[in-house]
Amino acid sequence: MEFRDATAGGGAAAEEEVEAPLPEEISEVEKSKIGIMRAVVERDDPSAKDVDDFMIRRFLRARDLDIENASKLFLKYLSWRRSFVPNGAISASEVPNHLAQQKLFMQGLDKTGRPIVVVYGGRHDPSKASLEEFKRFVVYTLDKICSRMPGGQEKFMGIADLKGWGYKSSDIRGYLAALSILQDCYPERLGKLFLIHVPYIFMTAWKMVYPFIDPKTKKKIVFVDNKKQKTTLLGDIDESQLPDVYGGRLPLVPIQDS
């Protein structure tokens, strides 16, 4: 069976120092299961023919290579995508209130070639926009990230900076909605998430969200000690690619300009 490439596009000039990753080798077991799952989903939804094998593999991996469960999740995703993103993409004009908060940036690649995304949780103000707009913002952001992934790369790295986070920023409904979209519609896209400048008060919200986080996702989340912040980040990100606000050399670029 032909294994089609999933990720296209390159990086900006500032990212040239990071060598593009080689596509991960596909096991014979995965190849076989991808073929079977493709036949199943294309039978139930002909639009599945338009997706590549790497996407099929991500859904399979999210369900521990269980074809039946992965197929259900994938078919649900296709239906959701048609209804929630009828035009094929979310435009900036559909998420003006969240873009105005200047809370999400993307620049640079980590040592494995994953795009680096920085989100400032303390700038999030749920009172300024509806939950539906926030969901659109999450999709707008994830689509932007995926479009910037170098060839051979399927994951991204996140840095969630919670400096200044307080009850005004707390948004349990929004967090759960974002988590659902990430885990059910963009499975196996998150590579690692660093939580930095975490205030003690944030743990009240964390305890409410934590039970809904998939075990696979939990393993990718790292709480960073303030005293070891730069050292920890440099373990995964070269200084030339680290955002300048954290002691690196790259300026942050707003998600809409990336």
Rosetta silent file (secondary structure, phi, psi, omega in degrees, C-alpha in Angstrom):
SEQUENCE: MEFRDATAGGGAAAEEEVEAPLPEEISEVEKSKIGIMRAVVERDDPSAKDVDDFMIRRFLRARDLDIENASKLFLKYLSWRRSFVPNGAISASEVPNHLAQQKLFMQGLDKTGRPIVVVYGGRHDPSKASLEEFKRFVVYTLDKICSRMPGGQEKFMGIADLKGWGYKSSDIRGYLAALSILQDCYPERLGKLFLIHVPYIFMTAWKMVYPFIDPKTKKKIVFVDNKKQKTTLLGDIDESQLPDVYGGRLPLVPIQDS
SCORE:     score description
SCORE:     0.000 S_00000001
   1 L     0.000  137.073  178.313    0.000    0.000    0.000 S_00000001
   2 L   -71.403  136.690  178.472    1.257    3.453   -0.825 S_00000001
   3 L  -109.045  105.595 -172.258    1.928    5.584    2.258 S_00000001
   4 L   -82.401  143.890 -179.076    1.126    9.159    1.353 S_00000001
   5 L   -72.977  140.442 -175.032    2.915   12.138    2.849 S_00000001
   6 L  -100.763  -39.980 -167.125    0.811   14.246    5.151 S_00000001
   7 L  -104.590  130.829  179.635    2.705   17.381    6.012 S_00000001
   8 L  -124.989  172.831  176.314    3.703   20.061    3.569 S_00000001
   9 L    94.317  156.997 -179.984    5.125   23.541    3.834 S_00000001
  10 L  -119.481 -159.742 -179.320    8.348   24.906    5.223 S_00000001
  11 L  -120.074  176.707  178.850    9.468   27.400    7.826 S_00000001
  12 L   -77.961  170.145 -177.106   10.606   30.961    7.925 S_00000001
  13 H   -58.461  -33.862 -178.186   14.227   31.949    7.409 S_00000001
  14 H   -67.017  -13.893 -175.887   14.760   32.140   11.158 S_00000001
  15 H   -99.568    3.495 -173.162   13.949   28.444   11.398 S_00000001
  16 L   -67.961  -19.173 -177.619   16.521   27.216    8.893 S_00000001
  17 L   -70.160  -21.771 -179.090   18.995   26.246   11.620 S_00000001
  18 L   -91.701  122.936 -177.928   16.774   23.329   12.661 S_00000001
  19 L   -70.822  133.690 -179.780   17.118   20.333   10.391 S_00000001
  20 L   -63.170  137.098 -178.080   13.814   19.036    9.056 S_00000001
  21 L   -72.242  151.666  173.742   12.880   15.699   10.632 S_00000001
  22 L   -81.435  144.906  178.716   12.771   12.514    8.634 S_00000001
  23 L   -57.146  137.703 -179.718    9.329   10.896    8.399 S_00000001
  24 L   -64.654  136.284 -179.351    8.859    8.354   11.171 S_00000001
  25 L   -64.180  137.931 -177.683    9.249    4.790    9.998 S_00000001
  26 L   -98.378  127.892  179.784    5.929    2.991    9.697 S_00000001
  27 L   -74.187  157.870  178.323    5.625   -0.464   11.148 S_00000001
  28 H   -62.791  -35.202  178.740    4.085   -3.261    9.131 S_00000001
  29 H   -62.609  -44.707  179.954    1.329   -3.568   11.728 S_00000001
  30 H   -65.332  -41.150  179.036    0.416    0.107   11.303 S_00000001
  31 H   -58.527  -43.983 -179.382    0.462   -0.162    7.509 S_00000001
  32 H   -64.204  -45.337 -177.382   -1.930   -3.083    7.644 S_00000001
  33 H   -70.121  -33.446  176.287   -4.300   -1.387   10.072 S_00000001
  34 H   -61.827  -43.245  179.315   -4.247    1.870    8.110 S_00000001
  35 H   -62.593  -43.265 -179.869   -5.382   -0.052    5.013 S_00000001
  36 H   -66.867  -46.023 -178.812   -8.207   -1.769    6.870 S_00000001
  37 H   -64.064  -39.486  178.815   -9.366    1.420    8.592 S_00000001
  38 H   -59.745  -43.008  179.265   -9.277    3.368    5.342 S_00000001
  39 H   -61.507  -39.829 -179.170  -11.576    0.809    3.719 S_00000001
  40 H   -66.100  -50.702 -175.336  -13.981    1.054    6.673 S_00000001
  41 H   -72.488  -32.855  178.182  -14.195    4.843    6.837 S_00000001
  42 H   -69.905  -28.534  175.894  -14.330    5.354    3.070 S_00000001
  43 H   -67.267  -41.468 -176.836  -17.267    2.970    2.919 S_00000001
  44 H   -85.612  -24.769 -179.704  -19.186    4.985    5.505 S_00000001
  45 L  -148.051   99.703 -177.043  -18.020    8.437    4.398 S_00000001
  46 H   -56.127  -22.982 -179.711  -16.612    8.850    0.868 S_00000001
  47 H   -66.622  -14.962  178.409  -14.959   12.159    1.855 S_00000001
  48 H   -63.202  -18.739  178.714  -12.423   10.079    3.792 S_00000001
  49 H   -64.133  -21.265 -176.546  -10.704    9.466    0.456 S_00000001
  50 H   -81.974  -10.702 -177.696   -9.384   13.024    0.625 S_00000001
  51 L   -94.641  155.446 -178.218   -7.297   12.495    3.778 S_00000001
  52 L   -89.817  169.283 -176.353   -3.783   11.084    3.833 S_00000001
  53 H   -67.798  -27.018  179.397   -2.544    7.978    5.565 S_00000001
  54 H   -66.456  -36.468  177.368   -0.722    9.955    8.243 S_00000001
  55 H   -66.464  -42.760  176.538   -4.035   11.357    9.468 S_00000001
  56 H   -57.768  -43.375 -179.465   -5.498    7.857    9.580 S_00000001
  57 H   -62.929  -39.195  179.951   -2.470    6.757   11.587 S_00000001
  58 H   -62.094  -41.620  178.623   -2.884    9.584   14.111 S_00000001
  59 H   -68.173  -36.431  176.591   -6.449    8.534   14.846 S_00000001
  60 H   -63.453  -45.969 -178.830   -5.351    4.908   15.119 S_00000001
  61 H   -64.680  -34.284  179.187   -2.593    5.784   17.564 S_00000001
  62 H   -65.392  -20.595  179.127   -4.995    7.866   19.623 S_00000001
  63 L  -118.229   32.086  175.327   -7.022    4.688   20.135 S_00000001
  64 L    52.094   39.950  177.382   -4.096    2.310   20.638 S_00000001
  65 L    64.101   20.623  175.071   -4.436    0.934   17.077 S_00000001
  66 L   -82.480  108.844 -173.595   -7.992   -0.250   17.743 S_00000001
  67 H   -61.191  -43.099 -178.159   -9.542   -0.012   14.277 S_00000001
  68 H   -63.448  -49.313 -179.315  -13.158    0.057   15.445 S_00000001
  69 H   -68.073  -38.500  179.110  -12.692    2.815   18.029 S_00000001
  70 H   -65.998  -38.972  179.853  -10.382    4.820   15.766 S_00000001
  71 H   -64.853  -41.897  178.455  -12.880    4.605   12.900 S_00000001
  72 H   -61.723  -45.111  179.674  -15.712    5.864   15.117 S_00000001
  73 H   -63.270  -41.672 -177.136  -13.595    8.788   16.278 S_00000001
  74 H   -68.803  -42.431  178.781  -12.510    9.611   12.732 S_00000001
  75 H   -65.284  -35.838  175.951  -16.025    9.480   11.253 S_00000001
  76 H   -64.910  -39.295  178.036  -17.223   11.722   14.072 S_00000001
  77 H   -62.355  -46.726 -179.116  -14.407   14.124   13.220 S_00000001
  78 H   -59.536  -41.323  178.740  -15.361   14.261    9.530 S_00000001
  79 H   -65.762  -43.546  178.707  -18.969   15.061   10.430 S_00000001
  80 H   -61.828  -43.680 -176.923  -17.870   17.713   12.931 S_00000001
  81 H   -62.045  -40.904  179.664  -15.510   19.327   10.432 S_00000001
  82 H   -63.333  -39.420 -176.308  -18.233   19.688    7.815 S_00000001
  83 H   -83.430  -37.339 -175.478  -20.623   21.371   10.221 S_00000001
  84 H   -86.538  -28.746  179.959  -18.201   23.469   12.258 S_00000001
  85 L  -126.504   64.301 -174.693  -15.868   24.542    9.432 S_00000001
  86 L   -61.629  -25.454 -179.118  -18.210   24.584    6.409 S_00000001
  87 L   -92.205    3.496  178.387  -15.905   26.856    4.395 S_00000001
  88 L    91.391  -18.085  179.994  -12.885   24.640    4.931 S_00000001
  89 L  -160.175  153.754  174.361  -11.103   27.090    7.231 S_00000001
  90 L   -93.204  128.344 -179.350  -11.788   29.603    9.995 S_00000001
  91 L   -91.993  160.312  178.962  -10.894   33.145    8.977 S_00000001
  92 H   -60.071  -30.690 -179.359   -9.432   35.834   11.220 S_00000001
  93 H   -67.860  -14.142  179.447  -12.640   37.817   10.795 S_00000001
  94 H   -91.244   -7.803 -178.642  -14.501   35.039   12.642 S_00000001
  95 L  -134.536   44.157 -173.377  -12.353   35.321   15.794 S_00000001
  96 H   -63.550  -37.667 -175.424  -11.680   39.084   16.203 S_00000001
  97 H   -68.165  -35.502  179.956  -12.177   39.280   19.958 S_00000001
  98 H   -78.556  -35.914  176.175   -9.653   36.560   20.739 S_00000001
  99 H   -64.485  -33.914 -179.074   -7.058   37.836   18.286 S_00000001
 100 L   -66.372  -21.427 -179.243   -7.379   41.274   19.895 S_00000001
 101 L   -78.204   -8.666  176.377   -6.268   39.806   23.226 S_00000001
 102 L    48.835   55.729 -174.415   -2.798   39.088   21.759 S_00000001
 103 L  -114.704   -3.907 -176.720   -2.501   35.852   23.697 S_00000001
 104 E  -136.337  129.999 -175.131   -1.160   33.340   21.188 S_00000001
 105 E  -134.380  158.582  177.472    2.104   33.383   19.252 S_00000001
 106 E  -146.222  127.700  176.768    4.127   31.025   17.080 S_00000001
 107 E  -167.557  140.819  174.908    7.779   31.158   16.100 S_00000001
 108 E    84.287  169.801  178.904   10.710   28.772   15.883 S_00000001
 109 E  -130.593  145.688  176.714   11.141   25.000   15.989 S_00000001
 110 L   -79.262 -175.280 -173.729   12.269   22.760   18.825 S_00000001
 111 L   -67.478  -15.374  177.547   15.192   20.337   18.506 S_00000001
 112 L  -102.974    5.378  177.557   13.020   17.726   16.815 S_00000001
 113 L    90.080   12.501  179.385   11.550   20.187   14.303 S_00000001
 114 L   -85.058  133.902  176.579    8.216   20.782   16.041 S_00000001
 115 E   -59.468  145.110 -178.873    6.753   24.309   15.710 S_00000001
 116 E  -103.342  126.739 -179.565    6.754   26.246   18.996 S_00000001
 117 E  -118.785  132.420  179.042    3.512   27.852   20.144 S_00000001
 118 E  -118.021  127.209  178.229    3.301   30.249   23.089 S_00000001
 119 E  -123.185  132.481  178.311   -0.011   31.047   24.781 S_00000001
 120 E   -98.817   98.707 -176.264   -0.448   33.620   27.542 S_00000001
 121 H   -63.485  -28.698 -179.541   -3.211   32.256   29.735 S_00000001
 122 H   -71.015  -14.314  179.611   -3.420   35.415   31.819 S_00000001
 123 H   -90.547   -9.039 -179.767   -4.526   37.416   28.769 S_00000001
 124 L   -73.861  126.459  179.216   -7.546   35.211   28.141 S_00000001
 125 L  -129.767   97.080 -176.685  -10.763   36.997   29.075 S_00000001
 126 H   -63.681  -16.909 -179.284  -13.861   34.828   28.475 S_00000001
 127 H   -74.928  -13.299 -175.845  -16.170   37.785   29.165 S_00000001
 128 H   -88.730   -8.734 -178.236  -15.024   39.445   25.913 S_00000001
 129 L  -157.975  163.558 -178.810  -16.364   36.771   23.540 S_00000001
 130 L   -78.038  164.235  176.344  -18.748   33.835   23.321 S_00000001
 131 H   -63.450  -36.561  179.777  -17.818   30.204   23.871 S_00000001
 132 H   -63.638  -39.449  178.132  -18.558   29.536   20.197 S_00000001
 133 H   -67.060  -36.057  178.778  -16.041   32.158   19.108 S_00000001
 134 H   -64.378  -40.476  177.062  -13.481   30.608   21.439 S_00000001
 135 H   -61.040  -42.219  177.571  -14.048   27.207   19.826 S_00000001
 136 H   -63.041  -37.893  179.168  -13.525   28.797   16.425 S_00000001
 137 H   -63.682  -39.695  178.612  -10.335   30.411   17.750 S_00000001
 138 H   -62.118  -45.238  179.399   -9.037   27.019   18.888 S_00000001
 139 H   -66.801  -42.741  177.253   -9.659   25.541   15.426 S_00000001
 140 H   -55.901  -45.489 -178.790   -8.175   28.618   13.719 S_00000001
 141 H   -65.775  -49.144 -177.622   -5.068   28.231   15.874 S_00000001
 142 H   -64.511  -37.348  177.151   -4.634   24.480   15.409 S_00000001
 143 H   -65.795  -38.925  177.391   -5.094   24.748   11.648 S_00000001
 144 H   -62.119  -45.377 -179.496   -2.465   27.500   11.545 S_00000001
 145 H   -60.675  -48.359 -177.890   -0.049   25.370   13.540 S_00000001
 146 H   -62.194  -35.052 -178.760   -0.576   22.313   11.356 S_00000001
 147 H   -70.929  -19.062 -178.594   -0.047   24.343    8.187 S_00000001
 148 L   -96.318   -0.352 -177.802    3.357   25.488    9.482 S_00000001
 149 L   -71.647  132.874  178.185    4.722   22.044   10.281 S_00000001
 150 L   -63.721  159.246  177.053    7.826   21.119    8.266 S_00000001
 151 L   -56.217  134.441 -179.461    7.647   18.088    6.003 S_00000001
 152 L    89.950   -7.963 -179.803    7.852   14.873    8.023 S_00000001
 153 L  -106.062  139.952 -179.844    6.619   16.534   11.212 S_00000001
 154 L  -123.686   -7.452 -174.053    3.176   15.912   12.722 S_00000001
 155 L  -121.655  164.124  175.808    3.420   17.437   16.197 S_00000001
 156 E  -129.749  161.347  175.939    3.902   20.823   17.834 S_00000001
 157 E  -110.404  138.298  179.222    5.329   22.025   21.136 S_00000001
 158 E  -117.550  145.986  171.394    3.426   24.394   23.385 S_00000001
 159 E  -123.203  111.761  177.930    4.500   26.807   26.113 S_00000001
 160 E   -99.119  109.235 -178.633    1.595   27.935   28.286 S_00000001
 161 E   -95.642  113.418 -174.770    2.697   31.010   30.233 S_00000001
 162 L  -102.806   19.514  177.139    0.310   31.551   33.140 S_00000001
 163 L   -61.127  128.278  179.697    1.898   34.682   34.577 S_00000001
 164 L    84.886    2.486  179.699   -0.903   36.980   35.729 S_00000001
 165 L   -67.476  136.417  178.249   -3.530   34.247   35.554 S_00000001
 166 L  -150.758 -171.671 -177.384   -6.451   34.830   37.917 S_00000001
 167 L   -60.709  -29.349  178.425  -10.143   34.213   38.300 S_00000001
 168 L   -63.789  -29.577 -178.727  -10.848   36.733   35.516 S_00000001
 169 L   -89.514  -16.837 -175.991   -8.941   34.451   33.137 S_00000001
 170 L   -63.301  133.483 -175.800  -10.475   31.226   34.437 S_00000001
 171 L  -152.359   74.808 -175.780  -12.676   29.567   31.827 S_00000001
 172 H   -58.878  -43.885  178.564  -13.478   25.953   32.674 S_00000001
 173 H   -60.515  -41.658  179.630  -16.021   25.616   29.863 S_00000001
 174 H   -67.076  -42.161  179.700  -13.516   27.012   27.412 S_00000001
 175 H   -61.529  -43.594 -178.738  -10.700   24.775   28.653 S_00000001
 176 H   -67.868  -36.601  178.163  -12.866   21.665   28.347 S_00000001
 177 H   -66.056  -43.678  179.333  -14.038   22.680   24.873 S_00000001
 178 H   -63.963  -41.271  179.671  -10.447   23.265   23.729 S_00000001
 179 H   -62.395  -42.988  179.397   -9.358   19.965   25.238 S_00000001
 180 H   -62.556  -43.383  179.554  -12.147   18.113   23.450 S_00000001
 181 H   -64.715  -45.299 -179.175  -11.236   19.659   20.095 S_00000001
 182 H   -61.767  -47.771 -173.663   -7.520   18.927   20.556 S_00000001
 183 H   -77.424  -35.414 -174.471   -7.991   15.314   21.661 S_00000001
 184 H   -95.511  -25.785 -175.208  -10.898   14.292   19.415 S_00000001
 185 H  -113.111  -19.297  177.873  -10.277   16.314   16.260 S_00000001
 186 L  -131.736   51.450 -176.874   -6.494   16.817   16.263 S_00000001
 187 L   -63.540  146.672  177.072   -5.253   13.636   17.968 S_00000001
 188 L    61.714   26.100  175.191   -1.520   13.040   18.224 S_00000001
 189 L   -96.656  -35.176  178.229   -0.744   16.633   17.233 S_00000001
 190 E   -76.111  125.588  177.963    0.479   17.836   20.623 S_00000001
 191 E   -94.644  -42.616 -178.713    4.054   16.719   21.223 S_00000001
 192 E  -163.170  147.153  178.483    4.756   18.433   24.533 S_00000001
 193 E  -134.192  118.227  175.469    3.309   21.227   26.652 S_00000001
 194 E   -93.881  131.012  172.892    5.312   23.233   29.180 S_00000001
 195 E  -105.496  117.661 -177.213    3.343   25.095   31.863 S_00000001
 196 E  -122.226  160.104 -178.718    5.404   28.004   33.203 S_00000001
 197 L    51.754   45.393 -175.412    4.847   30.780   35.755 S_00000001
 198 L   -80.859  115.802  177.778    2.045   28.709   37.247 S_00000001
 199 L   -78.737  152.371 -177.882    0.323   30.539   40.130 S_00000001
 200 L   -58.105  -35.639 -177.165   -0.979   28.482   43.037 S_00000001
 201 L   -62.978  -25.469 -179.371   -4.516   29.693   42.340 S_00000001
 202 H   -64.321  -26.931 -175.428   -4.433   28.007   38.930 S_00000001
 203 H   -63.996  -21.779  176.437   -4.437   24.587   40.571 S_00000001
 204 H   -67.017  -41.612  177.501   -8.107   24.996   41.468 S_00000001
 205 H   -71.292  -38.871 -178.597   -8.970   25.133   37.754 S_00000001
 206 H   -59.771  -41.486 -178.985   -6.423   22.405   36.949 S_00000001
 207 H   -64.250  -27.392  179.088   -8.089   19.973   39.347 S_00000001
 208 H   -79.827  -31.752 -177.370  -11.411   20.473   37.530 S_00000001
 209 H   -87.618  -33.155 -172.213   -9.924   19.926   34.067 S_00000001
 210 H   -51.325  -43.480 -178.415   -7.449   17.144   34.861 S_00000001
 211 H   -61.084  -20.309 -177.572   -9.961   14.234   34.959 S_00000001
 212 H   -92.678   -3.427 -179.710  -10.933   15.000   31.345 S_00000001
 213 L   -83.246  129.252  178.641   -7.381   14.855   30.006 S_00000001
 214 L   -61.375  143.372  179.670   -6.563   11.694   28.082 S_00000001
 215 H   -54.003  -36.833  178.811   -3.780    9.596   29.675 S_00000001
 216 H   -64.223  -38.880 -179.734   -1.654   10.012   26.538 S_00000001
 217 H   -71.288  -38.656 -179.765   -2.001   13.795   26.779 S_00000001
 218 H   -56.020  -37.964 -178.027   -1.226   13.864   30.498 S_00000001
 219 L   -67.834  -15.655 -176.684    2.198   12.365   29.802 S_00000001
 220 L   -95.709   -4.134 -175.696    3.008   15.299   27.497 S_00000001
 221 E   -98.902  128.558 -177.153    2.351   18.037   30.077 S_00000001
 222 E  -126.358  120.872  172.531    5.262   19.364   32.151 S_00000001
 223 E   -83.221  127.075 -174.263    5.000   21.835   35.035 S_00000001
 224 L  -104.385  128.804  175.525    8.191   23.897   35.052 S_00000001
 225 L   -66.978  131.509 -177.924    9.906   25.170   38.194 S_00000001
 226 H   -55.487  -36.581 -177.404   10.439   28.928   37.872 S_00000001
 227 H   -72.993  -18.955 -177.786   14.077   28.576   38.963 S_00000001
 228 H  -114.137   18.645 -172.641   14.760   25.991   36.273 S_00000001
 229 H   -59.123  -56.764 -175.719   12.711   27.578   33.498 S_00000001
 230 H   -64.643  -41.739  179.416   15.420   28.468   30.979 S_00000001
 231 H   -60.922  -42.755 -179.921   17.384   25.275   31.612 S_00000001
 232 H   -64.485  -46.507 -179.280   14.255   23.173   31.140 S_00000001
 233 H   -64.505  -38.540 -179.782   13.232   24.925   27.935 S_00000001
 234 H   -69.280  -14.838  175.551   16.754   24.692   26.514 S_00000001
 235 L   -67.423  -26.366 -179.291   16.590   20.950   27.005 S_00000001
 236 L  -115.295  -17.764 -174.285   14.107   20.812   24.121 S_00000001
 237 L  -128.529  127.403  176.649   14.684   24.103   22.297 S_00000001
 238 L   -67.227  148.357 -177.822   17.951   25.504   20.965 S_00000001
 239 L   -57.866  -31.370  179.481   18.699   29.052   22.107 S_00000001
 240 L   -67.767  -19.879 -177.860   18.525   30.229   18.486 S_00000001
 241 L  -109.387  -10.165 -179.149   14.888   29.038   18.358 S_00000001
 242 L   -74.031  136.035  177.537   13.797   29.911   21.887 S_00000001
 243 E   -55.301  141.235 -175.913   11.531   32.996   22.165 S_00000001
 244 H   -62.571  -26.700  179.622   13.481   36.047   23.284 S_00000001
 245 H   -66.799  -14.498  178.858   11.123   36.602   26.232 S_00000001
 246 H  -114.409   20.998  175.808   12.544   33.393   27.724 S_00000001
 247 L    94.025    7.769  178.698   16.195   34.189   27.064 S_00000001
 248 L   -95.710 -156.187 -174.029   16.373   33.023   23.454 S_00000001
 249 L  -118.635   -9.471 -176.304   16.854   34.899   20.200 S_00000001
 250 E   -97.832  132.456  175.112   13.550   34.773   18.324 S_00000001
 251 L   -74.082  148.595  178.223   10.872   37.456   18.684 S_00000001
 252 L   -74.727  142.262  179.488    7.338   36.175   19.151 S_00000001
 253 L  -117.746  125.442  178.611    5.038   36.414   16.139 S_00000001
 254 E   -55.304  143.220 -175.447    1.247   36.705   16.647 S_00000001
 255 H   -54.033  -37.524 -178.239   -0.548   33.607   15.395 S_00000001
 256 H   -70.564  -17.418 -179.894   -2.432   35.599   12.759 S_00000001
 257 H  -102.723   -2.174 -174.705    0.872   36.873   11.302 S_00000001
 258 L   -81.351    0.000    0.000    2.738   33.575   11.380 S_00000001
